[in-house]
Amino acid sequence: DVYKRQCFFANDGYQFFFFKQKTAYEMLRSLVGSEMCIRDRWYQRRVHGDNSKLHRKMSYLLPHLDSGWEVDQAILSEEDRVVIIRFGHDYDPQCMIMDETLLKVAEDVKLFAVIYLVDITEVPDFNTMYELYDPVTVMFFFRNKHMMIDLGTGNNNKINWPISDKQEFIDIVETVYKGARKGKGLVISPKDYSTKHKY
């Protein structure tokens, strides 16, 4: 196949040859693995511009989980703390707001909660299972169990909007932690969001 790349060993490394010049369209259609990630990151920079660059610097201060296995291990390895996972994209405006709050609370909740970020494009393993269709999703886990929280929205599985108030989010995390320590799988949010974020 003249469109496939061929690789040959040389004394100082690999050499790659294309047997036929490709159009830009053909090259995009034939991208694989890491090449697709490079393309997506380029697209994000073109679309989201400098704001994306600025926020990525902040989001890098929070740990990212880069595979389904890492997500599973993060949830499984914590015995005494709540695992908070933000699913979404670092460059999304709603994730930017949520990540800023997460960064602010990380030090205050470190004794009873740990925070991770997951890119739902790079790690799509849980998109269907957890119905990750919103721009931003925050979920809670404790001892390998998904913790549900009644926010008054009709959706007890997750928070699917950004919370910008630091204390408001700390109150939620504390409520989840206290309930989890008592063996509860569902807790009641300290604030009713029924009128603001109806599911």
Short mmCIF file of C-alpha atoms in Angstrom, two decimals:
data_model
loop_
_atom_site.label_atom_id
_atom_site.label_comp_id
_atom_site.label_asym_id
_atom_site.label_seq_id
_atom_site.Cartn_x
_atom_site.Cartn_y
_atom_site.Cartn_z
CA ASP A 1 0.00 0.00 0.00
CA VAL A 2 1.71 3.17 -1.21
CA TYR A 3 -0.08 5.25 1.42
CA LYS A 4 1.48 3.39 4.37
CA ARG A 5 4.64 4.55 6.07
CA GLN A 6 7.63 2.24 5.96
CA CYS A 7 10.31 2.15 8.66
CA PHE A 8 13.90 0.98 8.15
CA PHE A 9 16.74 0.59 10.59
CA ALA A 10 19.78 2.78 10.06
CA ASN A 11 23.06 3.08 11.95
CA ASP A 12 21.93 6.15 13.84
CA GLY A 13 18.23 5.37 14.38
CA TYR A 14 15.06 5.00 12.35
CA GLN A 15 14.36 6.38 8.91
CA PHE A 16 10.81 6.95 7.66
CA PHE A 17 9.82 7.09 4.00
CA PHE A 18 6.58 8.04 2.25
CA PHE A 19 6.21 6.38 -1.14
CA LYS A 20 3.59 8.85 -2.33
CA GLN A 21 2.94 12.46 -1.36
CA LYS A 22 -0.27 12.79 0.65
CA THR A 23 -2.80 15.59 0.68
CA ALA A 24 -3.57 17.28 4.01
CA TYR A 25 -6.95 15.51 4.06
CA GLU A 26 -5.34 12.09 3.54
CA MET A 27 -2.80 12.76 6.29
CA LEU A 28 -5.51 13.76 8.79
CA ARG A 29 -7.45 10.57 8.02
CA SER A 30 -4.38 8.40 8.58
CA LEU A 31 -3.25 9.86 11.91
CA VAL A 32 -2.68 7.37 14.71
CA GLY A 33 -2.33 7.47 18.50
CA SER A 34 0.04 10.20 19.62
CA GLU A 35 -0.32 12.02 16.30
CA MET A 36 -4.03 12.51 17.00
CA CYS A 37 -3.21 13.94 20.45
CA ILE A 38 -0.82 16.44 18.83
CA ARG A 39 -3.53 17.41 16.35
CA ASP A 40 -6.13 17.86 19.10
CA ARG A 41 -3.82 19.99 21.23
CA TRP A 42 -3.01 22.18 18.21
CA TYR A 43 -6.73 22.59 17.55
CA GLN A 44 -7.37 23.54 21.16
CA ARG A 45 -4.70 26.26 21.00
CA ARG A 46 -6.16 27.64 17.77
CA VAL A 47 -9.72 27.69 19.11
CA HIS A 48 -9.17 28.71 22.74
CA GLY A 49 -6.08 30.88 22.32
CA ASP A 50 -4.14 32.43 25.19
CA ASN A 51 -6.82 31.73 27.81
CA SER A 52 -6.21 28.03 27.32
CA LYS A 53 -2.45 28.49 27.84
CA LEU A 54 -2.97 30.48 31.03
CA HIS A 55 -5.38 27.99 32.51
CA ARG A 56 -3.29 24.96 31.66
CA LYS A 57 -0.55 26.42 33.86
CA MET A 58 -3.03 26.43 36.75
CA SER A 59 -4.55 23.03 36.00
CA TYR A 60 -1.05 21.51 35.97
CA LEU A 61 -0.88 22.26 39.69
CA LEU A 62 -3.54 19.58 40.21
CA PRO A 63 -2.72 15.92 39.47
CA HIS A 64 -4.06 14.46 36.23
CA LEU A 65 -5.00 10.82 35.67
CA ASP A 66 -4.02 9.86 32.13
CA SER A 67 -5.58 6.40 31.73
CA GLY A 68 -8.47 4.28 32.91
CA TRP A 69 -6.03 2.21 34.94
CA GLU A 70 -4.77 5.32 36.77
CA VAL A 71 -8.35 6.34 37.57
CA ASP A 72 -9.10 2.89 38.98
CA GLN A 73 -5.91 2.87 41.04
CA ALA A 74 -6.59 6.34 42.45
CA ILE A 75 -10.03 5.22 43.62
CA LEU A 76 -8.80 1.88 44.94
CA SER A 77 -5.69 3.12 46.74
CA GLU A 78 -7.35 5.64 49.07
CA GLU A 79 -8.51 4.07 52.31
CA ASP A 80 -9.27 7.10 54.46
CA ARG A 81 -9.92 10.02 52.11
CA VAL A 82 -12.63 10.93 49.64
CA VAL A 83 -11.44 10.85 46.04
CA ILE A 84 -12.73 13.83 44.05
CA ILE A 85 -12.48 13.56 40.27
CA ARG A 86 -13.22 16.36 37.86
CA PHE A 87 -14.03 14.99 34.42
CA GLY A 88 -13.83 17.35 31.45
CA HIS A 89 -11.22 19.35 29.54
CA ASP A 90 -8.64 21.73 30.99
CA TYR A 91 -9.43 24.30 28.29
CA ASP A 92 -13.21 24.33 28.76
CA PRO A 93 -14.45 27.59 30.38
CA GLN A 94 -16.63 25.75 32.90
CA CYS A 95 -13.76 23.45 33.86
CA MET A 96 -11.54 26.50 34.29
CA ILE A 97 -13.94 27.87 36.90
CA MET A 98 -14.23 24.52 38.68
CA ASP A 99 -10.47 23.88 38.57
CA GLU A 100 -9.78 27.25 40.12
CA THR A 101 -12.04 26.30 43.04
CA LEU A 102 -10.46 22.86 43.32
CA LEU A 103 -7.02 24.42 43.46
CA LYS A 104 -8.13 26.81 46.19
CA VAL A 105 -9.61 24.05 48.39
CA ALA A 106 -6.94 21.39 47.80
CA GLU A 107 -4.81 22.41 50.80
CA ASP A 108 -7.82 22.84 53.11
CA VAL A 109 -9.28 19.39 52.41
CA LYS A 110 -6.06 17.39 52.02
CA LEU A 111 -6.56 15.51 55.30
CA PHE A 112 -9.87 14.01 54.20
CA ALA A 113 -9.99 14.38 50.40
CA VAL A 114 -7.73 14.15 47.36
CA ILE A 115 -8.43 15.80 44.01
CA TYR A 116 -7.70 14.58 40.47
CA LEU A 117 -8.47 15.82 36.96
CA VAL A 118 -9.38 13.55 34.04
CA ASP A 119 -9.55 14.57 30.38
CA ILE A 120 -12.58 12.77 28.93
CA THR A 121 -11.09 12.77 25.43
CA GLU A 122 -7.77 11.25 26.43
CA VAL A 123 -9.50 8.90 28.91
CA PRO A 124 -12.93 8.03 27.46
CA ASP A 125 -13.28 4.81 29.49
CA PHE A 126 -15.91 6.22 31.87
CA ASN A 127 -17.87 8.50 29.53
CA THR A 128 -20.70 6.03 28.97
CA MET A 129 -20.66 4.47 32.43
CA TYR A 130 -20.96 7.79 34.25
CA GLU A 131 -22.80 9.65 31.45
CA LEU A 132 -20.10 12.29 31.14
CA TYR A 133 -21.87 14.45 28.60
CA ASP A 134 -21.58 17.81 30.38
CA PRO A 135 -18.69 20.28 29.97
CA VAL A 136 -17.70 19.72 33.60
CA THR A 137 -18.49 16.84 35.96
CA VAL A 138 -17.34 16.35 39.55
CA MET A 139 -17.78 12.97 41.23
CA PHE A 140 -16.91 11.58 44.67
CA PHE A 141 -15.61 8.14 45.65
CA PHE A 142 -14.77 6.55 48.98
CA ARG A 143 -13.16 3.14 49.45
CA ASN A 144 -13.91 2.11 45.89
CA LYS A 145 -17.55 3.16 46.17
CA HIS A 146 -19.23 5.94 44.22
CA MET A 147 -20.64 8.44 46.68
CA MET A 148 -23.95 10.02 45.70
CA ILE A 149 -25.12 13.41 46.91
CA ASP A 150 -28.66 14.79 46.85
CA LEU A 151 -28.26 18.33 45.52
CA GLY A 152 -31.96 18.85 44.92
CA THR A 153 -31.45 18.69 41.15
CA GLY A 154 -32.76 15.18 40.54
CA ASN A 155 -29.27 13.94 39.65
CA ASN A 156 -27.59 12.43 42.70
CA ASN A 157 -24.61 11.01 40.84
CA LYS A 158 -22.52 14.10 40.22
CA ILE A 159 -22.11 17.85 40.17
CA ASN A 160 -22.37 18.93 36.53
CA TRP A 161 -21.86 22.68 36.81
CA PRO A 162 -18.93 24.76 38.06
CA ILE A 163 -18.88 25.91 41.69
CA SER A 164 -16.91 29.11 42.13
CA ASP A 165 -17.36 29.61 45.87
CA LYS A 166 -14.53 27.99 47.85
CA GLN A 167 -16.41 27.53 51.14
CA GLU A 168 -19.47 26.22 49.37
CA PHE A 169 -17.45 23.42 47.84
CA ILE A 170 -15.59 22.67 51.08
CA ASP A 171 -18.97 22.25 52.80
CA ILE A 172 -19.99 19.71 50.17
CA VAL A 173 -16.74 17.75 50.53
CA GLU A 174 -17.05 17.68 54.32
CA THR A 175 -20.64 16.43 54.03
CA VAL A 176 -19.58 13.65 51.66
CA TYR A 177 -16.69 12.65 53.91
CA LYS A 178 -18.75 12.56 57.12
CA GLY A 179 -21.45 10.50 55.43
CA ALA A 180 -18.95 8.14 53.89
CA ARG A 181 -17.27 7.51 57.26
CA LYS A 182 -20.66 6.53 58.63
CA GLY A 183 -21.16 4.03 55.82
CA LYS A 184 -23.70 6.08 53.90
CA GLY A 185 -23.81 5.85 50.11
CA LEU A 186 -26.03 8.91 49.71
CA VAL A 187 -25.70 12.23 51.56
CA ILE A 188 -27.74 15.42 51.53
CA SER A 189 -26.03 18.55 50.22
CA PRO A 190 -25.77 21.41 52.72
CA LYS A 191 -27.20 23.66 50.02
CA ASP A 192 -30.31 23.08 47.88
CA TYR A 193 -29.62 23.67 44.18
CA SER A 194 -33.11 22.72 42.98
CA THR A 195 -34.02 26.18 41.69
CA LYS A 196 -30.67 26.92 40.09
CA HIS A 197 -29.53 23.65 38.51
CA LYS A 198 -32.60 21.50 37.88
CA TYR A 199 -31.60 18.25 36.13
#
